[in-house]
Amino acid sequence: MAVRTGRRAFLIGASGVVMEPMLATMSAPGAIALPAAIGQTLEAPALPKGGASQFAEVNGVRLHYVSVGSGPVVILLHGWPQTWLAWRGTMERLASQFRLIAPDLRGVGLSERPPSGYDKRTIAADIAALVDHVAGGRAHVVGHDMGGKAAYMLANLHPESIEKLVLVDCLLPGTENMDALRGGAWHYGFHMAPDIPEMLTKGRERDYIAAQIRAWSHRKGAIGEAEIAEFARHYASPGGMAAGFAYYRALREDAALAASFKERVMNMPVLAIGGRYGVGAKLAEAIARQARNLTAVIAEDSGHFVAEETPDFFCEQLQRFLAA
């Protein structure tokens, strides 16, 4: 059955039931090697009221997404180390005005985990196909963190898919400071290293994800233990962490592609939201060279996770921008 509501079980296996997809082990250059999945049960978390859990075959990959509400379609793209669940609060607040679609990105949550395709060009193609599937080819797109990088690629490679673009506390591909000795974020290099992060986080996925979320949050309790446990449960499933790290391992390729966009103009309206204790104004400064119609705001009491740390402010900004 394609649609699931409430709390349902998704099984890994080959028995014909709905399955949590796995990544196969591959030896091709650039592929991520992952263990074969073993039988286990993963429950979908509580959905927004009136929401549905669905699947779509797009761009050669099976994506899971949650939908709720009615009105103009808004695609919500999560980042690391999260799943669609990052948007549940936003979906509950805005369901009366918009049809909100929150996918698990390729390799994450209940979406299929292929061994490759974690560069943002491919992720953008996934989302363009999803927009075709759920919205007939055009929708508002909101992206946070890695989802923001994918949304930026989508805006440059598939501009016809986007009505309005919202980027939330993310750094554009190629603008990341990966040198910790120069004040950059240490985790970039760690996540990009082959094999080592998988080895060192194995069995400690929840601890590692919790530490990452707390380090990047200004309001430390905004993302609760239940949500952290839910994120960790999916990333701890076979191949979950490897898929998450694969998004980082593709960043050099992403940066090379993004460098070719310097002369491109983004004609759709763009909203850039930075957390004061996150990327701040860096996002707006980076996107200003391309965006003809840019609105920039700062969430003053927020770190990286703007939607969770300042939900009222975030939803107010989103509603105002998308409805204009």
PDB file of C-alpha atoms in Angstrom, residues 205-319:
ATOM      1  CA  GLU A 205      25.023   7.116  16.382  1.00  0.00           C
ATOM      2  CA  ARG A 206      22.610   8.653  18.855  1.00  0.00           C
ATOM      3  CA  ASP A 207      25.405  10.199  20.921  1.00  0.00           C
ATOM      4  CA  TYR A 208      27.064  11.621  17.827  1.00  0.00           C
ATOM      5  CA  ILE A 209      23.882  13.052  16.331  1.00  0.00           C
ATOM      6  CA  ALA A 210      22.851  14.523  19.687  1.00  0.00           C
ATOM      7  CA  ALA A 211      26.256  16.178  20.052  1.00  0.00           C
ATOM      8  CA  GLN A 212      26.032  17.667  16.557  1.00  0.00           C
ATOM      9  CA  ILE A 213      22.533  19.048  17.102  1.00  0.00           C
ATOM     10  CA  ARG A 214      23.393  20.547  20.488  1.00  0.00           C
ATOM     11  CA  ALA A 215      26.603  22.108  19.207  1.00  0.00           C
ATOM     12  CA  TRP A 216      24.790  23.890  16.381  1.00  0.00           C
ATOM     13  CA  SER A 217      21.771  25.002  18.429  1.00  0.00           C
ATOM     14  CA  HIS A 218      21.476  28.285  20.305  1.00  0.00           C
ATOM     15  CA  ARG A 219      18.315  27.180  22.111  1.00  0.00           C
ATOM     16  CA  LYS A 220      19.591  23.807  23.250  1.00  0.00           C
ATOM     17  CA  GLY A 221      16.266  22.166  24.069  1.00  0.00           C
ATOM     18  CA  ALA A 222      14.439  23.188  20.905  1.00  0.00           C
ATOM     19  CA  ILE A 223      15.003  19.754  19.385  1.00  0.00           C
ATOM     20  CA  GLY A 224      13.938  17.284  22.030  1.00  0.00           C
ATOM     21  CA  GLU A 225      15.291  13.892  22.996  1.00  0.00           C
ATOM     22  CA  ALA A 226      12.420  12.125  21.234  1.00  0.00           C
ATOM     23  CA  GLU A 227      13.244  13.818  17.935  1.00  0.00           C
ATOM     24  CA  ILE A 228      16.970  13.139  18.345  1.00  0.00           C
ATOM     25  CA  ALA A 229      16.216   9.488  19.060  1.00  0.00           C
ATOM     26  CA  GLU A 230      14.067   9.305  15.934  1.00  0.00           C
ATOM     27  CA  PHE A 231      16.770  10.804  13.731  1.00  0.00           C
ATOM     28  CA  ALA A 232      19.374   8.483  15.238  1.00  0.00           C
ATOM     29  CA  ARG A 233      17.171   5.426  14.776  1.00  0.00           C
ATOM     30  CA  HIS A 234      17.121   5.932  11.024  1.00  0.00           C
ATOM     31  CA  TYR A 235      20.782   6.866  10.660  1.00  0.00           C
ATOM     32  CA  ALA A 236      21.749   3.861  12.799  1.00  0.00           C
ATOM     33  CA  SER A 237      19.927   1.485  10.458  1.00  0.00           C
ATOM     34  CA  PRO A 238      22.119  -0.348   7.909  1.00  0.00           C
ATOM     35  CA  GLY A 239      23.864   2.160   5.669  1.00  0.00           C
ATOM     36  CA  GLY A 240      22.270   5.188   7.300  1.00  0.00           C
ATOM     37  CA  MET A 241      25.400   6.953   8.504  1.00  0.00           C
ATOM     38  CA  ALA A 242      27.280   6.111   5.297  1.00  0.00           C
ATOM     39  CA  ALA A 243      24.527   7.785   3.280  1.00  0.00           C
ATOM     40  CA  GLY A 244      24.661  10.842   5.526  1.00  0.00           C
ATOM     41  CA  PHE A 245      28.430  11.127   5.172  1.00  0.00           C
ATOM     42  CA  ALA A 246      28.118  10.651   1.397  1.00  0.00           C
ATOM     43  CA  TYR A 247      26.429  14.064   1.193  1.00  0.00           C
ATOM     44  CA  TYR A 248      29.651  15.575   2.567  1.00  0.00           C
ATOM     45  CA  ARG A 249      31.938  13.455   0.398  1.00  0.00           C
ATOM     46  CA  ALA A 250      30.270  14.957  -2.662  1.00  0.00           C
ATOM     47  CA  LEU A 251      30.966  18.563  -1.617  1.00  0.00           C
ATOM     48  CA  ARG A 252      34.067  19.023  -3.780  1.00  0.00           C
ATOM     49  CA  GLU A 253      32.069  17.945  -6.820  1.00  0.00           C
ATOM     50  CA  ASP A 254      29.240  20.248  -5.727  1.00  0.00           C
ATOM     51  CA  ALA A 255      31.632  23.186  -5.351  1.00  0.00           C
ATOM     52  CA  ALA A 256      33.059  22.682  -8.832  1.00  0.00           C
ATOM     53  CA  LEU A 257      29.577  22.745 -10.324  1.00  0.00           C
ATOM     54  CA  ALA A 258      28.491  25.757  -8.265  1.00  0.00           C
ATOM     55  CA  ALA A 259      31.527  27.696  -9.500  1.00  0.00           C
ATOM     56  CA  SER A 260      30.040  27.541 -12.995  1.00  0.00           C
ATOM     57  CA  PHE A 261      26.943  29.423 -11.815  1.00  0.00           C
ATOM     58  CA  LYS A 262      28.738  32.718 -11.159  1.00  0.00           C
ATOM     59  CA  GLU A 263      27.269  34.429 -14.206  1.00  0.00           C
ATOM     60  CA  ARG A 264      23.794  32.964 -13.814  1.00  0.00           C
ATOM     61  CA  VAL A 265      20.876  35.037 -12.601  1.00  0.00           C
ATOM     62  CA  MET A 266      18.184  33.576 -10.346  1.00  0.00           C
ATOM     63  CA  ASN A 267      14.952  35.277 -11.372  1.00  0.00           C
ATOM     64  CA  MET A 268      12.603  33.660  -8.872  1.00  0.00           C
ATOM     65  CA  PRO A 269      12.006  35.479  -5.542  1.00  0.00           C
ATOM     66  CA  VAL A 270      14.477  34.249  -2.913  1.00  0.00           C
ATOM     67  CA  LEU A 271      14.215  34.410   0.874  1.00  0.00           C
ATOM     68  CA  ALA A 272      17.456  33.826   2.808  1.00  0.00           C
ATOM     69  CA  ILE A 273      17.018  33.139   6.527  1.00  0.00           C
ATOM     70  CA  GLY A 274      20.092  32.866   8.728  1.00  0.00           C
ATOM     71  CA  GLY A 275      20.276  32.149  12.424  1.00  0.00           C
ATOM     72  CA  ARG A 276      22.146  34.852  14.329  1.00  0.00           C
ATOM     73  CA  TYR A 277      24.197  32.090  15.980  1.00  0.00           C
ATOM     74  CA  GLY A 278      24.272  30.002  12.811  1.00  0.00           C
ATOM     75  CA  VAL A 279      25.493  31.261   9.447  1.00  0.00           C
ATOM     76  CA  GLY A 280      24.068  34.713  10.140  1.00  0.00           C
ATOM     77  CA  ALA A 281      24.320  37.063   7.150  1.00  0.00           C
ATOM     78  CA  LYS A 282      26.772  34.846   5.216  1.00  0.00           C
ATOM     79  CA  LEU A 283      23.969  33.106   3.339  1.00  0.00           C
ATOM     80  CA  ALA A 284      22.390  36.322   2.055  1.00  0.00           C
ATOM     81  CA  GLU A 285      25.791  37.763   1.150  1.00  0.00           C
ATOM     82  CA  ALA A 286      26.624  34.674  -0.903  1.00  0.00           C
ATOM     83  CA  ILE A 287      23.305  34.447  -2.753  1.00  0.00           C
ATOM     84  CA  ALA A 288      23.059  38.193  -3.448  1.00  0.00           C
ATOM     85  CA  ARG A 289      25.393  37.915  -6.440  1.00  0.00           C
ATOM     86  CA  GLN A 290      22.792  35.795  -8.255  1.00  0.00           C
ATOM     87  CA  ALA A 291      19.381  36.584  -6.792  1.00  0.00           C
ATOM     88  CA  ARG A 292      17.642  39.506  -8.509  1.00  0.00           C
ATOM     89  CA  ASN A 293      14.760  39.520  -6.022  1.00  0.00           C
ATOM     90  CA  LEU A 294      16.275  38.773  -2.602  1.00  0.00           C
ATOM     91  CA  THR A 295      14.768  39.138   0.854  1.00  0.00           C
ATOM     92  CA  ALA A 296      17.191  38.551   3.730  1.00  0.00           C
ATOM     93  CA  VAL A 297      16.246  38.105   7.378  1.00  0.00           C
ATOM     94  CA  ILE A 298      18.059  37.052  10.537  1.00  0.00           C
ATOM     95  CA  ALA A 299      16.494  34.902  13.249  1.00  0.00           C
ATOM     96  CA  GLU A 300      17.966  36.734  16.223  1.00  0.00           C
ATOM     97  CA  ASP A 301      17.409  34.038  18.866  1.00  0.00           C
ATOM     98  CA  SER A 302      18.411  31.063  16.755  1.00  0.00           C
ATOM     99  CA  GLY A 303      21.362  28.922  15.895  1.00  0.00           C
ATOM    100  CA  HIS A 304      21.442  26.560  12.925  1.00  0.00           C
ATOM    101  CA  PHE A 305      18.006  24.978  13.381  1.00  0.00           C
ATOM    102  CA  VAL A 306      15.849  28.030  12.712  1.00  0.00           C
ATOM    103  CA  ALA A 307      12.559  26.192  12.118  1.00  0.00           C
ATOM    104  CA  GLU A 308      12.771  24.436  15.487  1.00  0.00           C
ATOM    105  CA  GLU A 309      14.514  27.115  17.566  1.00  0.00           C
ATOM    106  CA  THR A 310      12.291  30.021  16.508  1.00  0.00           C
ATOM    107  CA  PRO A 311       9.193  28.329  15.047  1.00  0.00           C
ATOM    108  CA  ASP A 312       6.825  31.294  15.319  1.00  0.00           C
ATOM    109  CA  PHE A 313       9.299  33.655  13.663  1.00  0.00           C
ATOM    110  CA  PHE A 314      10.170  31.127  10.985  1.00  0.00           C
ATOM    111  CA  CYS A 315       6.572  30.336  10.053  1.00  0.00           C
ATOM    112  CA  GLU A 316       5.656  34.022  10.046  1.00  0.00           C
ATOM    113  CA  GLN A 317       8.491  34.773   7.614  1.00  0.00           C
ATOM    114  CA  LEU A 318       7.622  31.782   5.444  1.00  0.00           C
ATOM    115  CA  GLN A 319       3.930  32.631   5.330  1.00  0.00           C
TER     116      GLN A 319
END
